[in-house]
Coordinates of C-alpha atoms in Angstrom, one line a residue:
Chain K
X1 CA 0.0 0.0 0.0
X2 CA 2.6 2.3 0.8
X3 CA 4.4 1.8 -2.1
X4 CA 1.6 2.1 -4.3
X5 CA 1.0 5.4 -2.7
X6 CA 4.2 6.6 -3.3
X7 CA 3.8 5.3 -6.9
X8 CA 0.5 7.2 -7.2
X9 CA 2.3 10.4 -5.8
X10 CA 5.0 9.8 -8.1
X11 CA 2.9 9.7 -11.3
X12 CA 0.9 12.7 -10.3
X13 CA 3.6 14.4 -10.0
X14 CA 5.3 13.6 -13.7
X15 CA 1.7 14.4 -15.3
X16 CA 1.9 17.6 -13.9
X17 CA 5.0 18.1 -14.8
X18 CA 4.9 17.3 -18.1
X19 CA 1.5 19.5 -18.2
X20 CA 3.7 22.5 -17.3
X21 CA 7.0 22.0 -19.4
X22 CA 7.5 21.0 -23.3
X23 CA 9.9 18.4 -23.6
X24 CA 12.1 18.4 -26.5
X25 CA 10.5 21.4 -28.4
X26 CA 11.9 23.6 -30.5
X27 CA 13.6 26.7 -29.7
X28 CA 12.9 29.5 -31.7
X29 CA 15.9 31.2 -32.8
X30 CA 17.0 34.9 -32.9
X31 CA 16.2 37.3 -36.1
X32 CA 18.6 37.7 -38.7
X33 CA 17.9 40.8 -40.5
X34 CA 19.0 40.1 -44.0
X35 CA 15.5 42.3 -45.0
X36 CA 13.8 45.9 -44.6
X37 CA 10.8 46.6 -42.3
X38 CA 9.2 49.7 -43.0
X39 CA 5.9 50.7 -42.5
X40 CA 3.2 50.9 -45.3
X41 CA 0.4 52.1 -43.9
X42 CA 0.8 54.3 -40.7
X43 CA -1.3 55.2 -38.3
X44 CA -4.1 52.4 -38.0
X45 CA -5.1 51.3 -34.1
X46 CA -6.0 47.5 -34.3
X47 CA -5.6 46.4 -38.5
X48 CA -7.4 43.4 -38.4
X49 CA -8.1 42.0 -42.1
X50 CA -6.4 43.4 -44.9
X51 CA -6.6 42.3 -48.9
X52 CA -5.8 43.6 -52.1
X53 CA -7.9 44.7 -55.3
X54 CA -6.7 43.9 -58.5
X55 CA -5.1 47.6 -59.2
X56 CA -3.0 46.8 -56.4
X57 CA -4.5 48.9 -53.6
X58 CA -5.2 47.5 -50.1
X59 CA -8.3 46.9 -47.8
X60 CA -7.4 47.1 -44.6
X61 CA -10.1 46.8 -41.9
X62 CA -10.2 48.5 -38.2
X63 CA -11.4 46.6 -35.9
X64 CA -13.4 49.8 -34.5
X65 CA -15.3 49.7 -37.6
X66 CA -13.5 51.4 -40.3
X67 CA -12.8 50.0 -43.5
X68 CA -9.9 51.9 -45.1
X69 CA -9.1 51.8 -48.6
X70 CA -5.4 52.7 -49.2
X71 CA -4.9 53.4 -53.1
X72 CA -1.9 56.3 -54.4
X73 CA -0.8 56.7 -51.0
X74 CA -3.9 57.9 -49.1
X75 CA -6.1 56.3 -46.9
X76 CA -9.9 56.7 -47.9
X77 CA -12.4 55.9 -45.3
X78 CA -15.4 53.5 -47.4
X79 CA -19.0 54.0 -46.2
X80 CA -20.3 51.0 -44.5
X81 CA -23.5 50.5 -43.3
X82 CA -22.8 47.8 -40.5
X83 CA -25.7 49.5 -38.4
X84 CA -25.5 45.8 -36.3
X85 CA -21.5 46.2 -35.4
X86 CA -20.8 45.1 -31.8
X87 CA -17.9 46.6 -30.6
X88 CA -17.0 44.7 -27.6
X89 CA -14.2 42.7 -26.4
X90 CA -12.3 41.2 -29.1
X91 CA -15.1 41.9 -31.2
X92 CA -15.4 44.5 -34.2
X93 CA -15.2 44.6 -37.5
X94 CA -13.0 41.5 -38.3
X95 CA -11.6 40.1 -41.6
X96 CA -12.0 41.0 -45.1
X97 CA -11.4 38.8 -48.1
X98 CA -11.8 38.9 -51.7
X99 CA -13.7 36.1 -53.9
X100 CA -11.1 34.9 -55.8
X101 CA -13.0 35.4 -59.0
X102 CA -13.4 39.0 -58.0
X103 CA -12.7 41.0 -61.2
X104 CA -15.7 39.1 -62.3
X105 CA -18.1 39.5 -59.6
X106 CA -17.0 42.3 -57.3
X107 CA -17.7 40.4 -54.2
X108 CA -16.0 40.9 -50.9
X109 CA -16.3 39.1 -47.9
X110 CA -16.2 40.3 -44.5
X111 CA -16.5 39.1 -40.9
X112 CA -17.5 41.1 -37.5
X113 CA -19.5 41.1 -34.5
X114 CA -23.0 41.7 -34.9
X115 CA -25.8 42.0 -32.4
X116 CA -28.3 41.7 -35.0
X117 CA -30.9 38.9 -33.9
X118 CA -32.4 38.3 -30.0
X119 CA -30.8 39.0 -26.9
X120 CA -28.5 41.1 -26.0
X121 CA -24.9 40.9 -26.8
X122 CA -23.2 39.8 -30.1
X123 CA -21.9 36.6 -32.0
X124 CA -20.1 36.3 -35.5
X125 CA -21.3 37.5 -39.1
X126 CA -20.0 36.7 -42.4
X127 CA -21.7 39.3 -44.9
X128 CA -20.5 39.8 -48.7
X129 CA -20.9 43.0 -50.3
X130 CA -19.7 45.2 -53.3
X131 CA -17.5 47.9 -53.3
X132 CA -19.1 51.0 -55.9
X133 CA -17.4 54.7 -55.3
X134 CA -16.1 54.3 -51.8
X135 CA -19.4 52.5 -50.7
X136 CA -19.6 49.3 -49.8
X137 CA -23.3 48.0 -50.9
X138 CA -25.4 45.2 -51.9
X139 CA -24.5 44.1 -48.3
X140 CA -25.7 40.1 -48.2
X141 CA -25.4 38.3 -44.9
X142 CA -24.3 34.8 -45.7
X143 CA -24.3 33.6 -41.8
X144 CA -24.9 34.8 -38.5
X145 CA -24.1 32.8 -35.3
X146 CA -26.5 32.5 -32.3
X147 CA -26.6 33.2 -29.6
X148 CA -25.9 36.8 -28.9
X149 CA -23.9 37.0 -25.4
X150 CA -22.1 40.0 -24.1
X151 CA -18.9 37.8 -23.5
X152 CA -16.3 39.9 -24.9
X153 CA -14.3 37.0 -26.1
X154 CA -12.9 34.7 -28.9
X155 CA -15.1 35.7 -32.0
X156 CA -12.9 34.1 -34.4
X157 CA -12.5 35.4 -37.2
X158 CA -10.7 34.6 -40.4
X159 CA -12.1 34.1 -43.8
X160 CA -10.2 31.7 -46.7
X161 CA -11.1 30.3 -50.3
X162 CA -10.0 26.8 -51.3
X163 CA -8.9 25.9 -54.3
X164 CA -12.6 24.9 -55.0
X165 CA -14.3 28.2 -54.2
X166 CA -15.9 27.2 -50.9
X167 CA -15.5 30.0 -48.5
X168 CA -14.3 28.9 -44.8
X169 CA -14.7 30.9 -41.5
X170 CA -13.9 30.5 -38.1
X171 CA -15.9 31.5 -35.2
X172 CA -14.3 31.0 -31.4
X173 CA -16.2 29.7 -28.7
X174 CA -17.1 32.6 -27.4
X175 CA -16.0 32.0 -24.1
X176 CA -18.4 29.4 -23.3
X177 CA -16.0 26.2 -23.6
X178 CA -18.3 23.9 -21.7
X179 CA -21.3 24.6 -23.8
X180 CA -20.3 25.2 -27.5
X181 CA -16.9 23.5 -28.7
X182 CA -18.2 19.8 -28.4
X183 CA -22.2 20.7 -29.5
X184 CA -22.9 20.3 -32.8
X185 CA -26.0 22.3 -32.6
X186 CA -24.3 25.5 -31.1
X187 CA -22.2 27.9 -32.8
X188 CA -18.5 28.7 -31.2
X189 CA -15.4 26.8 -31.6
X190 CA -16.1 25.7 -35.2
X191 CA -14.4 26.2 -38.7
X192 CA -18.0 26.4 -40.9
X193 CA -17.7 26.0 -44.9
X194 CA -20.3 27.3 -47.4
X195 CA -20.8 27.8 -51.3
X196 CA -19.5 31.2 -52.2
X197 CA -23.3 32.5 -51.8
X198 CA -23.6 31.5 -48.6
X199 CA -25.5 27.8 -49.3
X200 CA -24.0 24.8 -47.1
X201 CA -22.6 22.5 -49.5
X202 CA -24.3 18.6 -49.2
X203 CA -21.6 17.4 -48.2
X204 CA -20.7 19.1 -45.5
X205 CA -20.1 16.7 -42.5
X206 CA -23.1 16.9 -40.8
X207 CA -25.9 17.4 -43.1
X208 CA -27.3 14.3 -42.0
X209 CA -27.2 14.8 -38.3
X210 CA -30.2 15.9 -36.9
X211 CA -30.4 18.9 -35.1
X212 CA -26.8 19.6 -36.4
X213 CA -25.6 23.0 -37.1
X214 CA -24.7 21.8 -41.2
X215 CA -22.8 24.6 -42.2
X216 CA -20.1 23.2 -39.5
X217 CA -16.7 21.6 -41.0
X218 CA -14.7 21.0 -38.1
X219 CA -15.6 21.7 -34.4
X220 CA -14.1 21.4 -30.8
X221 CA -11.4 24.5 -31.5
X222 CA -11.3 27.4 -28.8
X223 CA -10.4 30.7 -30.8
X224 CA -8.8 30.5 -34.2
X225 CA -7.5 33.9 -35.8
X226 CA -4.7 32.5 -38.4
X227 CA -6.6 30.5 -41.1
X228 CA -4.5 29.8 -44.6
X229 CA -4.5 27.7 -47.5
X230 CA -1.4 25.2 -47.8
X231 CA 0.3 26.6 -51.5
X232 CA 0.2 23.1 -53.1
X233 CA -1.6 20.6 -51.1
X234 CA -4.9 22.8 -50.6
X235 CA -5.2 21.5 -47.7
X236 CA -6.7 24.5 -44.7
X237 CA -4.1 25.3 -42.1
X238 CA -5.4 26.8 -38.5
X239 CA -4.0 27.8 -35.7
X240 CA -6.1 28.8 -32.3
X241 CA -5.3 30.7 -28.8
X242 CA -5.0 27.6 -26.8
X243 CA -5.2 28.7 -23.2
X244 CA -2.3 29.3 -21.0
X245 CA 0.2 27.5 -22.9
X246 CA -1.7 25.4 -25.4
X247 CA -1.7 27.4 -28.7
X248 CA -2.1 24.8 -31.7
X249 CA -1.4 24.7 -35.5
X250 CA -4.0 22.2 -37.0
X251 CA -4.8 20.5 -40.6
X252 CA -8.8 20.8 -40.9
X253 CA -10.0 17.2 -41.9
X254 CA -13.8 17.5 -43.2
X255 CA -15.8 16.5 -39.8
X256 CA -12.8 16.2 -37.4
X257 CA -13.2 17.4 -33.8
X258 CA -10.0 18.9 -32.8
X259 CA -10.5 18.2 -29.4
X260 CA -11.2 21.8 -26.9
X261 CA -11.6 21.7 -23.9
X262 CA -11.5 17.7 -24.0
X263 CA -8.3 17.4 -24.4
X264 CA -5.8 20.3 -24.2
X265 CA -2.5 20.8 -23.7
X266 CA -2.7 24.2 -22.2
X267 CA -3.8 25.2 -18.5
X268 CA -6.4 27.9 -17.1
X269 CA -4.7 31.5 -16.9
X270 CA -5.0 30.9 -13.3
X271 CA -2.4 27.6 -13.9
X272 CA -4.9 25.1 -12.8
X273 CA -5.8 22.0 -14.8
X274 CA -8.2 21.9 -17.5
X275 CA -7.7 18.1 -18.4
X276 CA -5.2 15.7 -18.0
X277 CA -6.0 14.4 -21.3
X278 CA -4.2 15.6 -23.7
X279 CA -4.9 12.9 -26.6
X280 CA -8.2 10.9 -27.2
X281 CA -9.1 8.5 -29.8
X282 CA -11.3 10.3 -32.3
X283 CA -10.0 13.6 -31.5
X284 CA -7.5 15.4 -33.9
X285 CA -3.7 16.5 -32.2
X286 CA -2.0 19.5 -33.4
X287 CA 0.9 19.0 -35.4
X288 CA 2.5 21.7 -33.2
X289 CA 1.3 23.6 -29.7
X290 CA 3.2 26.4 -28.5
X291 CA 4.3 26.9 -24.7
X292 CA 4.4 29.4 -23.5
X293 CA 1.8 30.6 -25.7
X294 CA 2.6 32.9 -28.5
X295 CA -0.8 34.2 -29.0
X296 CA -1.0 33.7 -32.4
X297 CA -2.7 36.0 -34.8
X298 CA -2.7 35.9 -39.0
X299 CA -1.2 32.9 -41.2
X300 CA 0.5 32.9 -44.3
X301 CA 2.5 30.6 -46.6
X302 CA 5.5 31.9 -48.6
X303 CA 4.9 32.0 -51.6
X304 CA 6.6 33.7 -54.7
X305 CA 10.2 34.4 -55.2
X306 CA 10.8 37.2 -53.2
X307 CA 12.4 35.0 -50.1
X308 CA 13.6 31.8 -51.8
X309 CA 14.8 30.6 -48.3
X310 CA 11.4 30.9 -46.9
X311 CA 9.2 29.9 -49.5
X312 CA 6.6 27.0 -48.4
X313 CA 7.2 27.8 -44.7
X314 CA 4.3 29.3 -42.5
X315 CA 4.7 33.1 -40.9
X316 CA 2.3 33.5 -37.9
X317 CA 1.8 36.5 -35.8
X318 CA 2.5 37.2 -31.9
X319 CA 0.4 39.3 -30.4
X320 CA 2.1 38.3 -27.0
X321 CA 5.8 38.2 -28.0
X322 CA 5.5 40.8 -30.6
X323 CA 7.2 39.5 -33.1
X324 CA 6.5 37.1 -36.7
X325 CA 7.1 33.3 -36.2
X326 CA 8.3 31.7 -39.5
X327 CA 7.8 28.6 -38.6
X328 CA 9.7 26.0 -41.2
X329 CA 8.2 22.6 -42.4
X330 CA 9.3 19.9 -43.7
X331 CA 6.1 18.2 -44.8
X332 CA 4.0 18.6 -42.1
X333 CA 6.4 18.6 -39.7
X334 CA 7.6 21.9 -37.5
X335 CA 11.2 21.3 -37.6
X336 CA 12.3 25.2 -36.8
X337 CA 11.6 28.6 -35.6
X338 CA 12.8 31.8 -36.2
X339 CA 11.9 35.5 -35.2
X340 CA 11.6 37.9 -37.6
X341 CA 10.8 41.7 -36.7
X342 CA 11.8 41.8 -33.1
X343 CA 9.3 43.6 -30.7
X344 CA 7.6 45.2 -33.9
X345 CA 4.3 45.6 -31.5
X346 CA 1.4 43.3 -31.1
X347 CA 1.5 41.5 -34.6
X348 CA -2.3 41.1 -35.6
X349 CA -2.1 39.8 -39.4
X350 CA 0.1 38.6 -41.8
X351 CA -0.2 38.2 -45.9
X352 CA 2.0 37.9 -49.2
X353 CA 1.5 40.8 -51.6
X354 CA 0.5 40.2 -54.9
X355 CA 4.3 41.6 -54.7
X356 CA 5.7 38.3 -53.2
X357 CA 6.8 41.0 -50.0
X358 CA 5.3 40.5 -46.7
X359 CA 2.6 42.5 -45.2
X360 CA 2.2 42.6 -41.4
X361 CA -0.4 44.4 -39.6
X362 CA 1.0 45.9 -36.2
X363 CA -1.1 47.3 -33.3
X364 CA -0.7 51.2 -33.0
X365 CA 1.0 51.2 -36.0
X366 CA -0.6 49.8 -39.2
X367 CA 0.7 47.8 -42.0
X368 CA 4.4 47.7 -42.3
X369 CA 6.3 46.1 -45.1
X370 CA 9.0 43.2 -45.5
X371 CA 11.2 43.4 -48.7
X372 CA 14.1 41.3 -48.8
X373 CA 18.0 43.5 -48.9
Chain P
X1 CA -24.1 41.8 64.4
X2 CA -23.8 40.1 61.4
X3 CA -26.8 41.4 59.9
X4 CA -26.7 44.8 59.7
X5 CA -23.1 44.1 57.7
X6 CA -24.7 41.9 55.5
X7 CA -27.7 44.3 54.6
X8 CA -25.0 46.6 54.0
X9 CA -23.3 44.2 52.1
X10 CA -26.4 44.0 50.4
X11 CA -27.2 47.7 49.4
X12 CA -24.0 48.6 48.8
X13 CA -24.0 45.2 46.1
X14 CA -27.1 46.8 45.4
X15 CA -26.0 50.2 44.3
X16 CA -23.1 48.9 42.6
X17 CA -25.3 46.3 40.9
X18 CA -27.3 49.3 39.6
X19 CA -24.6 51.5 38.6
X20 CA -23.2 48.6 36.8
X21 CA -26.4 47.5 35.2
X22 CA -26.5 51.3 34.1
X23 CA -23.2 51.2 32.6
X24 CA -24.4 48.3 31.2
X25 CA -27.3 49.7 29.6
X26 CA -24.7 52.5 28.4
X27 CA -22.9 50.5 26.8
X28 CA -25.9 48.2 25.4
X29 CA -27.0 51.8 23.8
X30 CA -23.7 52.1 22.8
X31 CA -23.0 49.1 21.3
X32 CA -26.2 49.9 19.3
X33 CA -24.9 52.9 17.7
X34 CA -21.8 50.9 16.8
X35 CA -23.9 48.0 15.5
X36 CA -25.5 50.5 13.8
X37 CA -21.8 52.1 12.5
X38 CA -21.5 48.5 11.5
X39 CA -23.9 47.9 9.3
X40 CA -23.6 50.6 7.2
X41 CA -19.4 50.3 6.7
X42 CA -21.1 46.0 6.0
X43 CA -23.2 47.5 3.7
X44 CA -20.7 49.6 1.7
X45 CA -18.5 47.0 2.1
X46 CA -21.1 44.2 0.9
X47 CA -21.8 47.1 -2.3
X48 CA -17.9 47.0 -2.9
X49 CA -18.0 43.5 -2.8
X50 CA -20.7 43.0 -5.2
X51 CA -18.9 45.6 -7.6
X52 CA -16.1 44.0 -7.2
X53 CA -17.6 40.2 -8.1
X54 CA -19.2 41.6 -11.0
X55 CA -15.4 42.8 -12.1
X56 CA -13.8 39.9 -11.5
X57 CA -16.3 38.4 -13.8
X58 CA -15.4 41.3 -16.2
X59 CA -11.8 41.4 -15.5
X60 CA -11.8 37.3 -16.4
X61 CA -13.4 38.7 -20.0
X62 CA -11.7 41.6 -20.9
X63 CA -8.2 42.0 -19.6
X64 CA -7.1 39.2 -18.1
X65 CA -5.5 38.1 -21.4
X66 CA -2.9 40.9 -21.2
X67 CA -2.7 41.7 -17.2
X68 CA -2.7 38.0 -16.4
X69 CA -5.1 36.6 -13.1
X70 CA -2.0 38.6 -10.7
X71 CA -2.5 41.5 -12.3
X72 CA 1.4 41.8 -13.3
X73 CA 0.8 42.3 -16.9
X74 CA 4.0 41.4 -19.3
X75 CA 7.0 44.8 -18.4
X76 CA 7.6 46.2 -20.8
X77 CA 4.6 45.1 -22.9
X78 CA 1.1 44.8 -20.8
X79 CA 1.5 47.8 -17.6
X80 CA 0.8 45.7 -14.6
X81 CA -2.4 46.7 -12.0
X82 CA -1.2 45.1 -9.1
X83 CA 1.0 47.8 -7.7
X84 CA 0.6 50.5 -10.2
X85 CA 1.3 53.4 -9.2
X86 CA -0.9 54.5 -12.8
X87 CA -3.8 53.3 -11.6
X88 CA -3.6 54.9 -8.1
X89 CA -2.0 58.1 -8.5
X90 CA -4.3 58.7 -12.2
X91 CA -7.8 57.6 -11.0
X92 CA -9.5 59.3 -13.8
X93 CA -7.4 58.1 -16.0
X94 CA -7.2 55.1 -15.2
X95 CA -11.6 54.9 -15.6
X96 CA -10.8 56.9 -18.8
X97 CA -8.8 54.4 -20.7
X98 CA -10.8 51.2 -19.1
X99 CA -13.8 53.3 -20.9
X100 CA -12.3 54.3 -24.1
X101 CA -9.0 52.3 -24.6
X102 CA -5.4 53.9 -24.6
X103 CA -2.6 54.8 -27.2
X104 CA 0.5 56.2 -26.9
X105 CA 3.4 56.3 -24.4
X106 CA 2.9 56.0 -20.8
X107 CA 5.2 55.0 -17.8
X108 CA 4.0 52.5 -15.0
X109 CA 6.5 52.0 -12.0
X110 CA 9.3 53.9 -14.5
X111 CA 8.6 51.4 -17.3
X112 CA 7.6 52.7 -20.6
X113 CA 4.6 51.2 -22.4
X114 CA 3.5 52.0 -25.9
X115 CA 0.9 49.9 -26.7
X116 CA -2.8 50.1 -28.0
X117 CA -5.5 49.3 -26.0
X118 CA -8.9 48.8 -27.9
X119 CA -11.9 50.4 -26.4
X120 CA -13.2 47.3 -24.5
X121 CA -17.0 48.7 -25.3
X122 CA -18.1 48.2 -21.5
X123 CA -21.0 50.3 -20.3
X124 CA -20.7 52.4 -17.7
X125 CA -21.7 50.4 -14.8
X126 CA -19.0 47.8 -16.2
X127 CA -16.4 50.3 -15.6
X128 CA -17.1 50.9 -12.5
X129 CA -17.1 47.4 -11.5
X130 CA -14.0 46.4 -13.3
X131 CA -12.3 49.4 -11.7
X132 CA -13.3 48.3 -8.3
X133 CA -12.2 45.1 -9.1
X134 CA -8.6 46.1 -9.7
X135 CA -8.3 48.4 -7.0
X136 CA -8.8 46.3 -4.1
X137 CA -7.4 43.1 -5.6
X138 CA -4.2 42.0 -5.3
X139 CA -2.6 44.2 -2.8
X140 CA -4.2 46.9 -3.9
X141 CA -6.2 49.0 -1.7
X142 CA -8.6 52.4 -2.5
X143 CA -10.2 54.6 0.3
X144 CA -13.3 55.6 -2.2
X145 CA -15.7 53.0 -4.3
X146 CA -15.8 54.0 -7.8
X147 CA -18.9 54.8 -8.9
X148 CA -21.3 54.8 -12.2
X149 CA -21.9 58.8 -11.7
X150 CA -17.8 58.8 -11.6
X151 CA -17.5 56.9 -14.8
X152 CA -20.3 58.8 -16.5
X153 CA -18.7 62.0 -16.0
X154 CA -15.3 60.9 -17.3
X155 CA -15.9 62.1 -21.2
X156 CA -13.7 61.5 -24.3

């Protein structure tokens, strides 16, 4: 008895442990600055989404609610009428994204926190809409999560094309981690895919499943703002705020349940224990989870031929560390880390330029720009 | 003989009784005022501590992200709360930039921050509560609740 006491003690003890350090992970190494950072667009609070029309001028939006259209050097303001914004928390006017057929159709997508619908408070929207003479009209809302709550937390929200033309979005779980992740038939902690009007495609994971929320692709995430497309396997890349210590970079499989707050390996701020589990059958693992946590913000793939040493590796923000994370790959495998642009500010969005440079958006700053030396 | 002494005994056991039982009703009134006194500083104190639950809850919404559950923020990056001298030497500030967000440079305990701060969109009620909640948390102490008429008359 006493050993097995002692034995019990013992174990305890090791989980813990390895709850609170990362065995054999990668360190991320110091920036080498064989580039230029200088900034782009100045003077933009909290740059959320940003894209680029075909002429080469940017859409950046502000997570207050402006939607800034930088063309010949000047920032013009665009006319929205987003009467249902619900500035709150993380919540605002969130990510913008063009349809990649847009020269055709003029449509852009866009992602905030509404309050539109009952109850008070505010969830996720993903509207399209067309940009005529600094207006932004023909507003169509393509989905709108329920229910409203005044929790000023983890709206998402990131907005991607495939290579097929469905559009993805990410909505977080809204704080509410013991109601929404796991329930199919509640928004929050879900990637949800749709036709490019806003229709849920048939075979979507859970058309069949009664009582099933069917515009859902993958669920169980916490709060995913970094959402890209891999370059040449197509496949959707994510990463999520994990809590303390337990931010993840996943592959989206059709159906998948990635596993929040089921199995996690991060802790409450406070340090306490979530779960011990931190793997379940029928639950999808990261292929990498930082700790500490970066608090990861935007994703990207290098693409082009601007940085030939870079290309086909991921950049993701740090809001925490203040920094970009290229993080390499071999395959799908994280095999190393680097910092690029050292204490820049809190990093909230990353893109390649139709100019092959790199775009960050920076917190009290704006959008600053990476060319190579 | 022994009478007499005993009926003194007994008066003067009386008279004492009496002054004491007068004393005692003295201090019965007395102790009635301060239960009185009591209740009012329980009261304030049981408003404080409901402000202050309500910000905990929106202190575990809104900031704890950056300022962390011991309100020691990140130096450098996040101003900590626990111990500012910020937050108790600039109360109106302090309610101003918890009601409308912050930019630009400011010093906490001779460390320079120059971060953004979104407006957190909390009402005015929030506010108060949130500011109540970090000024008596931690090892923070303040001598005067903040209230909603306080927060309302901090304008942008």
């Amino acid at each position: 008895m006493k050993y097995f006491l002692s034995y019990v003690v013992a174990i305890s003890f090791f989980t813990s442990c390895a709850q609170q350090l990362k065995l054999n992970d990668i360190p991320i190494k110091e920036e080498v600055r064989n580039y230029t950072i200088k900034s782009f667009v100045s003077n933009i609070n909290i740059p959320w989404g940003m894209t680029w029309l075909p002429d080469g001028s940017m859409l950046i939006t502000e997570k207050s609610g402006d939607l800034i259209h930088f063309i010949n050097d000047e920032k013009i303001n665009i006319t929205t009428t987003f009467d249902d914004l619900y500035v709150r928390g993380q919540g605002g006017l969130l990510d913008i994204e063009l349809h990649p057929n847009y020269p055709e159709n003029g449509w852009i997508y866009i992602s905030y926190a509404s309050n539109e619908g009952e109850g008070e408070g505010g969830n996720t929207k993903l509207v399209r809409a067309k940009l005529i003479e600094n207006n932004l009209t023909q507003v169509e809302t393509l989905y709108k999560a329920t229910p409203n709550t005044t929790s000023g937390v983890h709206f998402g929200s990131r907005i991607v094309f495939d290579k097929e033309g469905y559009v993805y979005l990410t909505i977080g779980d809204r704080g509410n981690h013991e109601e929404n992740p796991q329930n199919l038939q509640k928004d929050g902690g879900k990637v949800y895919r749709f036709h490019e009007d806003g229709r849920i495609p048939d075979d979507n994971p859970f058309t069949n499943e009664a009582g099933a929320k069917t515009s859902i692709f993958s669920y169980g995430h916490r709060n995913l703002q970094g959402m890209a497309i891999h370059p040449t396997s197509g496949k959707i890349w994510t990463h999520e705020h994990g809590p303390k210590g337990g931010d993840e970079i996943n592959i989206l499989k059709k159906g998948a349940n990635y596993g929040w707050p089921e199995i996690t390996y991060g802790l409450n701020y406070n340090g306490t224990i979530i779960t011990e589990e931190t793997e379940r059958d029928g639950m999808e693992n990261p292929i990498y989870y930082w700790f500490p946590s970066i608090a990861p913000s935007g994703m990207a793939f290098v693409t082009g031929d601007k940085f030939p040493e870079w290309k086909g590796n991921l950049l993701v923000g740090s809001l925490k560390f203040q920094y970009l994370e290229l993080v390499q790959l071999n395959g799908n495998n994280v095999i190393s880390r680097q910092k690029i642009a050292t204490d820049i500010g809190r990093l909230r969005n990353v893109k390649i330029g139709p100019d092959g440079y790199i775009y960050i958006a920076v917190e009290g700053k704006g959008i600053e720009r990476i060319t190579p030396n | 003989m022994k009478n007499p002494i005993h009926l003194f005994s007994l008066t003067f056991f009386f008279f004492v009784g009496c002054i004491t039982l007068e004393k005692e009703k003295n201090i019965e009134s007395n102790s009635k005022n301060s239960i009185l006194i009591a209740d009012k500083q329980f009261q304030e104190k049981t408003e404080l501590q409901k402000s202050m639950q309500r910000g905990k809850n929106i202190y575990s919404g809104f900031c704890m992200q950056c300022h962390l559950p011991d309100g020691k923020g990140v130096p450098g990056n996040f101003p900590p709360l626990a111990g500012s001298d910020w937050l108790t030497e600039k109360r109106s500030e302090s309610i101003y930039v918890v009601k409308y967000g912050q930019t630009g440079e400011i010093i906490v305990n001779g460390v320079k921050y120059n971060n953004v701060m979104a407006p957190l969109g909390l009402s005015d009620d929030e506010v108060a509560d949130v500011m109540n909640y970090i000024m008596n948390s931690w090892e923070n102490t303040q001598n005067q609740m903040v209230t909603v008429e306080e927060v309302k008359a901090v304008k942008k």
